[in-house]
Every structure is written in structure tokens, then in C-alpha cells.
Short mmCIF file of C-alpha atoms in Angstrom, two decimals:
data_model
loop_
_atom_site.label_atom_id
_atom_site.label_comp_id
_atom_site.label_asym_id
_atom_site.label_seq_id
_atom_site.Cartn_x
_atom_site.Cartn_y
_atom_site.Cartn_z
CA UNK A 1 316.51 152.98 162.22
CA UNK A 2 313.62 155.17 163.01
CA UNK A 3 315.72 158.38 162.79
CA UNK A 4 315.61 161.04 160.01
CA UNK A 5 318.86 163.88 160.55
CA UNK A 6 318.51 166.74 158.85
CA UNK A 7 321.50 169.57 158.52
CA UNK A 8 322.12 172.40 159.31
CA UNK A 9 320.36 173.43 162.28
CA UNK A 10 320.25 176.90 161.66
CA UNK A 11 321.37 178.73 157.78
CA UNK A 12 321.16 182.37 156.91
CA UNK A 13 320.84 182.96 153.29
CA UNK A 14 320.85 186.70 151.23
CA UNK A 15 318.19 187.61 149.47
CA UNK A 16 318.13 186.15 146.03
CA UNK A 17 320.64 183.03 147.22
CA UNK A 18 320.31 179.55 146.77
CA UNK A 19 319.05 177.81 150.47
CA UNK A 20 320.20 174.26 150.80
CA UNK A 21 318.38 171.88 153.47
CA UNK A 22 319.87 168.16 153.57
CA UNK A 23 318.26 165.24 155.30
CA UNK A 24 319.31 161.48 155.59
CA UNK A 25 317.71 158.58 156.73
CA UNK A 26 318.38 154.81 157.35
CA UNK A 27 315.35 153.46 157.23
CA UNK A 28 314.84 151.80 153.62
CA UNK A 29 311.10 150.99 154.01
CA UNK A 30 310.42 154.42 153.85
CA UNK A 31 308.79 155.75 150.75
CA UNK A 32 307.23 159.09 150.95
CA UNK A 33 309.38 162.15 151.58
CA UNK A 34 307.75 165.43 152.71
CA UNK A 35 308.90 168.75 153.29
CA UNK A 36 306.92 170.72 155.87
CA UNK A 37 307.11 174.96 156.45
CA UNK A 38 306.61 176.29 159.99
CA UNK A 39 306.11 179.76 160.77
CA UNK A 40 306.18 181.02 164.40
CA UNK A 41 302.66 180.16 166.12
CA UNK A 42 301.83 178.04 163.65
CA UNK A 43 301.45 174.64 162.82
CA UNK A 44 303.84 173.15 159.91
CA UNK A 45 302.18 172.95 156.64
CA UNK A 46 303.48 170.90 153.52
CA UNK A 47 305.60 172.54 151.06
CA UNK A 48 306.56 170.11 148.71
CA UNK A 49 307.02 165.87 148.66
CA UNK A 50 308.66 163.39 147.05
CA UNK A 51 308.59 159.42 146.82
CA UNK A 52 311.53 157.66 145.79
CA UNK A 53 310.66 156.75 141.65
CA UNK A 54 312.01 160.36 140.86
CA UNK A 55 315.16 161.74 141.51
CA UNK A 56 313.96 165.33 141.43
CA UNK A 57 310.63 167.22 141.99
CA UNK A 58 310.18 170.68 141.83
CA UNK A 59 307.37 173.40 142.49
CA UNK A 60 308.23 177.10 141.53
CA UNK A 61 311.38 177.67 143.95
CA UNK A 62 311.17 174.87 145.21
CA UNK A 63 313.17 171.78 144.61
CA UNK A 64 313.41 168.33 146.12
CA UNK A 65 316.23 166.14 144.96
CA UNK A 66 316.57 162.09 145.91
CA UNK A 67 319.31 160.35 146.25
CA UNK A 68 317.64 156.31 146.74
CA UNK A 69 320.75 154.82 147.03
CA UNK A 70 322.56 157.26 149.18
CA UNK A 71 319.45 157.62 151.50
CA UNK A 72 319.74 161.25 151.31
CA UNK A 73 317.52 163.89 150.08
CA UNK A 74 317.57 167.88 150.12
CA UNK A 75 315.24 171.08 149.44
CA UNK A 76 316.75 173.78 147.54
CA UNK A 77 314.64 177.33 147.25
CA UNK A 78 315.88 179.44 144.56
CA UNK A 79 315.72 182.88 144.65
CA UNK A 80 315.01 182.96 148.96
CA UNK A 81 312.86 185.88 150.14
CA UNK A 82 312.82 186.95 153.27
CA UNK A 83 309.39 185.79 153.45
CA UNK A 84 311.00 182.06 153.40
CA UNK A 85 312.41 182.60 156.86
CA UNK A 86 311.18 179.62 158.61
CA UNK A 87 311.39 176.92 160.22
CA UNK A 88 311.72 173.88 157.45
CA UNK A 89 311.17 170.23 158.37
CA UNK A 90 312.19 166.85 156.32
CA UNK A 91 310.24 163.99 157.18
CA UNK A 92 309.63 160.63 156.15
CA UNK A 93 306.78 157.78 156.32
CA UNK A 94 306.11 154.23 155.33
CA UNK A 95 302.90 152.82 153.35
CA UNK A 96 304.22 149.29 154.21
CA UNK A 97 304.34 149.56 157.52
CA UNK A 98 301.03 150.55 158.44
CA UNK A 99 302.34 154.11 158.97
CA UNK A 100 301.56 155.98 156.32
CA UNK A 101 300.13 158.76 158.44
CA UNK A 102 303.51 158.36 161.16
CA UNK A 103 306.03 160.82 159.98
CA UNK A 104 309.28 160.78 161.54
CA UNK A 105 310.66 164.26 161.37
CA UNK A 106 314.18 165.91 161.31
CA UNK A 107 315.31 167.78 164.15
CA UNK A 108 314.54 170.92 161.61
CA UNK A 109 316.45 174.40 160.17
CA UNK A 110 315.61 177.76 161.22
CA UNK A 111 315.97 179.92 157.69
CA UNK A 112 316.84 183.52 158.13
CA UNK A 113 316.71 185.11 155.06
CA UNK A 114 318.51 188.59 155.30
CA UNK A 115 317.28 191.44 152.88
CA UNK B 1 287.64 174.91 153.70
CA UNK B 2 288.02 175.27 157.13
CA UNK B 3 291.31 174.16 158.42
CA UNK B 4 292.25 171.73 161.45
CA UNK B 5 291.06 173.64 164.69
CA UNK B 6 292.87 173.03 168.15
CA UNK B 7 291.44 173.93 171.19
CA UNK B 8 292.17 175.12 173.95
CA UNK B 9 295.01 176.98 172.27
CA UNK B 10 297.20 178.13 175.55
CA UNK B 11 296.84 176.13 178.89
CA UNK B 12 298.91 176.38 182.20
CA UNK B 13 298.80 173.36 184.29
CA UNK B 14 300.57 171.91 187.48
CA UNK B 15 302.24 169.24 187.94
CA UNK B 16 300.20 166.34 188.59
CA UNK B 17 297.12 167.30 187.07
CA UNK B 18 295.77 166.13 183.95
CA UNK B 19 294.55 167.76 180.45
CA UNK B 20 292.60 167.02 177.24
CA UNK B 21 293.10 168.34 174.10
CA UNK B 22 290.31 168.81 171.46
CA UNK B 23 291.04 168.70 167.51
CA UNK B 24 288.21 169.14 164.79
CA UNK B 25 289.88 167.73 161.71
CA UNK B 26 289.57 169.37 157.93
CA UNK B 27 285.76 168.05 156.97
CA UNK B 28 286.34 164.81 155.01
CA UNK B 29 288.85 163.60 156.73
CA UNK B 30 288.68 160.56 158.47
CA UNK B 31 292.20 160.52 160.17
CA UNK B 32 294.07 162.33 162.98
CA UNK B 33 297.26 162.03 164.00
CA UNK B 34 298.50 163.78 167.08
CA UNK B 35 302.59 164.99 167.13
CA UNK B 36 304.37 166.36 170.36
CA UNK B 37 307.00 169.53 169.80
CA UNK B 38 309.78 170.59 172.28
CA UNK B 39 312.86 172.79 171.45
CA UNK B 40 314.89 169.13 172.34
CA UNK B 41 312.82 166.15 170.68
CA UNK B 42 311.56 168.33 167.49
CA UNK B 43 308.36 166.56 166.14
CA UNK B 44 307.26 162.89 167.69
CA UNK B 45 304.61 160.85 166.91
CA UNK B 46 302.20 160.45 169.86
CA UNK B 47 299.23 158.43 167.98
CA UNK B 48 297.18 157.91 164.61
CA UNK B 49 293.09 157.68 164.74
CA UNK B 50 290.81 156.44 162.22
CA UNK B 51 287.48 155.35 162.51
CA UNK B 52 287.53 155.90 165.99
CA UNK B 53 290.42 152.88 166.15
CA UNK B 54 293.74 153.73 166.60
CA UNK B 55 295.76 152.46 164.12
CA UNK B 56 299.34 153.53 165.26
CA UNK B 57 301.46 154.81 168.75
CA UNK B 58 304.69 156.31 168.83
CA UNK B 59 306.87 155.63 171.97
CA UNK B 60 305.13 157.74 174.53
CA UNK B 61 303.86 156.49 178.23
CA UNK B 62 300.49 155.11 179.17
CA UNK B 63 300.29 158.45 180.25
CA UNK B 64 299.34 159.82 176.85
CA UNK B 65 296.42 158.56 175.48
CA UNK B 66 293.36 159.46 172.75
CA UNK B 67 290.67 158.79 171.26
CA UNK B 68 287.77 159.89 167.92
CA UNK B 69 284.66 160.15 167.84
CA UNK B 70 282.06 159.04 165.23
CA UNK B 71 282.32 162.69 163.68
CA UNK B 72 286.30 162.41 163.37
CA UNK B 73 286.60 164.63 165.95
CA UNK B 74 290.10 163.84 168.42
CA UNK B 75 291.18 164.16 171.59
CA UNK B 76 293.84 163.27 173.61
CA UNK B 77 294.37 163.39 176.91
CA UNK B 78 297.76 163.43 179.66
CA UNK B 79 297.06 162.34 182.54
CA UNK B 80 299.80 162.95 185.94
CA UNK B 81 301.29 165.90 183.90
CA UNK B 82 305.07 166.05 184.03
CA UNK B 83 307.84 169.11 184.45
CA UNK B 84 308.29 167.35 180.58
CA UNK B 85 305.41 167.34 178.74
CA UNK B 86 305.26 171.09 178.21
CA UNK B 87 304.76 171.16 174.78
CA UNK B 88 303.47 172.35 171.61
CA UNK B 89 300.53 170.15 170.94
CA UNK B 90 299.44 169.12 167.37
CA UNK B 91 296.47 167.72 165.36
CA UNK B 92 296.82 166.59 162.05
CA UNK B 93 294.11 165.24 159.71
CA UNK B 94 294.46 163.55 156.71
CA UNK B 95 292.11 161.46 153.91
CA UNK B 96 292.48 158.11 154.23
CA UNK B 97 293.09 156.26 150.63
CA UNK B 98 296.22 154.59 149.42
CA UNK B 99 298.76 157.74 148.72
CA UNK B 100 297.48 160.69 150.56
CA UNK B 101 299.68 161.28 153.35
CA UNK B 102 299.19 164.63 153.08
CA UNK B 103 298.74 165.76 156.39
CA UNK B 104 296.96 168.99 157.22
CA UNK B 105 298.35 170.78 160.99
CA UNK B 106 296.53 172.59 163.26
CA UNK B 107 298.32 175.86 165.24
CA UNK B 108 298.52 173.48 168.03
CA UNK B 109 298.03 173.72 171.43
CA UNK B 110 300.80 175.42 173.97
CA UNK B 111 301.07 173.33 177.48
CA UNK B 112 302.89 174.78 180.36
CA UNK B 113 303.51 172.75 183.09
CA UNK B 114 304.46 174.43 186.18
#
């Protein structure tokens, strides 16, 4: 109940498309959704979150949308650049369970983003 | 703002030996967390610090273990290394207040276990 699956594992995107990242998860105490950005010999770093009052949150090209009841969330970046190739992680956490610093994380995407 | 800093940031080890891990954590923050990456498992939770208690431990062995010091400063250390635990290695710091889960990563730190 623990898990977090995330889909595709890999996605190559043209320059200028729209990249799609989906995640699901089971567990329903879970309340804060995070979207984290790694970059080869480096650690991940937070791109955008989401907890599950809104639907949709989105910062400049990015875009989370929440789906509460189907336990499903995605990040969509408009307009990719090949500077988005990464590697993108969904995670999730739980304030009620003590774990608010305990993400679980999906098995993550590798973004190629082809000029 | 200084970032999280990991040290050492490569280390080759053999089998049966043991390491420790140092993290300095973003100044201000009060909690580290510690995650374990391989190509197979992806991201796992190894163990949360704060106030030098630890609040929270993923499903690792007795193997793994950690600790803070009164400056917020982390380490954690593997004892009888394993074929397995080469790994990437990271530190994450966060405040601690109701809401902020933002957590802030370090580059980690590479272990090779021959």
C-alpha cells in the first residue's frame, strides 16, 4: 500500500511537444504530492507539488493535475526543451502518519527531449 | 544559501568493510532524511533525523544505521558492506513546521562495493 507506480519508464518528446508523466498510488493517507527533477550527478530537486484540495496546479510549463478519487496524478510540461531532459520523479508523503518527511517515490522517467 | 553538502562524494569499498557518510544540511534546517538509489529499487527511504532523534526508518537492515548531531549535521553509517548496497547515497534536509515537506537533496554520495 506503500507503493507509488509511475509510467512510462522512459518518453522521448520533440521540441515544443507536450510531455506527459502519470503516477498512481493506493495509499489514501497520503496527502502531499511532489514532483522531483534529476539531472545526471545530481541530486533530485523539487519541481513542482501538489496536495489533494486542488485538482490542478501549475508553475510556468509546468502542470500537475489530481485525480483524488482515481488516485492518480500526472505532470505535463508544455512547450519541452531539450534542457527538460531528465530524469522526473512522482512521489508521495503522509502528515498523518508521522512521515511527512518519508517520500515514497516512483520508479521514475528518463525525458529525452530531441531538438 | 548554501545547499545540502555530501561528503565523501565517490568511495570504493570491499565487501565486508564498513562506511560513514557525512551530510551538512541547508542552515536552518533541523531535519535530514537519508534515501538509497539503485538502477532496480529507484529512491527508498533509509531514515528521518530531527533533533538528533530519529523520527522515522524505512525497511532497511540493522545494518544501516544514523545519527545528528546538535548542529543538524547527519551521518549514517553501513556496517558489513554488501555486493548490494552500492548505491547512490542521499541527504535531504528540510524545516520542520506543519506543511514544509519540501525537501532539499544533496549530489549524494556514489558507493562501490567491490
Amino acid at each position: 500500500q506503500q507503493q507509488v507506480k509511475q509510467s512510462p519508464q522512459s518518453l522521448i518528446v520533440q521540441k515544443g511537444g507536450i510531455s506527459i508523466i502519470n503516477c498512481a498510488y493506493e495509499n489514501t493517507a497520503f496527502d502531499y504530492f511532489p514532483w522531483y527533477q534529476q539531472f545526471p550527478g545530481k541530486g533530485p530537486a523539487l519541481l513542482i507539488a501538489i496536495r489533494p484540495d486542488v485538482s490542478e496546479k501549475k508553475e510556468g510549463r509546468f502542470t500537475i493535475s489530481f485525480n483524488k478519487s482515481a488516485k492518480q496524478f500526472s505532470l505535463h510540461i508544455m512547450d519541452s526543451q531539450p534542457g527538460d531532459s531528465a530524469t522526473y520523479f512522482c512521489a508521495a508523503s503522509s502528515s498523518v502518519e508521522r512521515g511527512a518527511q518519508k517520500l515514497v517515490f516512483g520508479q521514475g522517467t528518463r525525458l529525452t527531449i530531441n531538438p | 544559501k548554501a545547499g545540502v553538502t555530501q561528503t565523501p562524494r565517490y568511495l570504493i569499498k570491499t565487501r565486508g568493510q564498513q562506511v560513514t557518510l557525512s551530510c551538512s544540511p541547508i542552515s536552518g534546517h533541523r531535519s535530514v532524511s537519508w534515501y538509497q538509489q539503485t538502477p532496480g529499487q529507484g529512491l527508498q527511504f533509509l531514515f528521518e533525523y530531527f533533533s538528533e532523534t530519529q523520527r522515522n526508518k524505512g525497511n532497511f537492515p540493522g545494518r544501516f544505521s544514523g545519527r545528528q548531531f546538535s548542529n543538524s549535521r547527519s551521518e549514517m553509517n553501513v556496517s558489513t558492506l554488501e555486493l548490494g548496497d552500492s548505491a547512490l547515497y542521499l541527504c535531504a534536509s528540510s524545516l520542520f513546521r506543519p506543511g514544509a515537506n519540501v525537501l532539499t537533496f544533496g549530489a549524494g554520495s556514489r558507493l562501490t562495493v567491490l
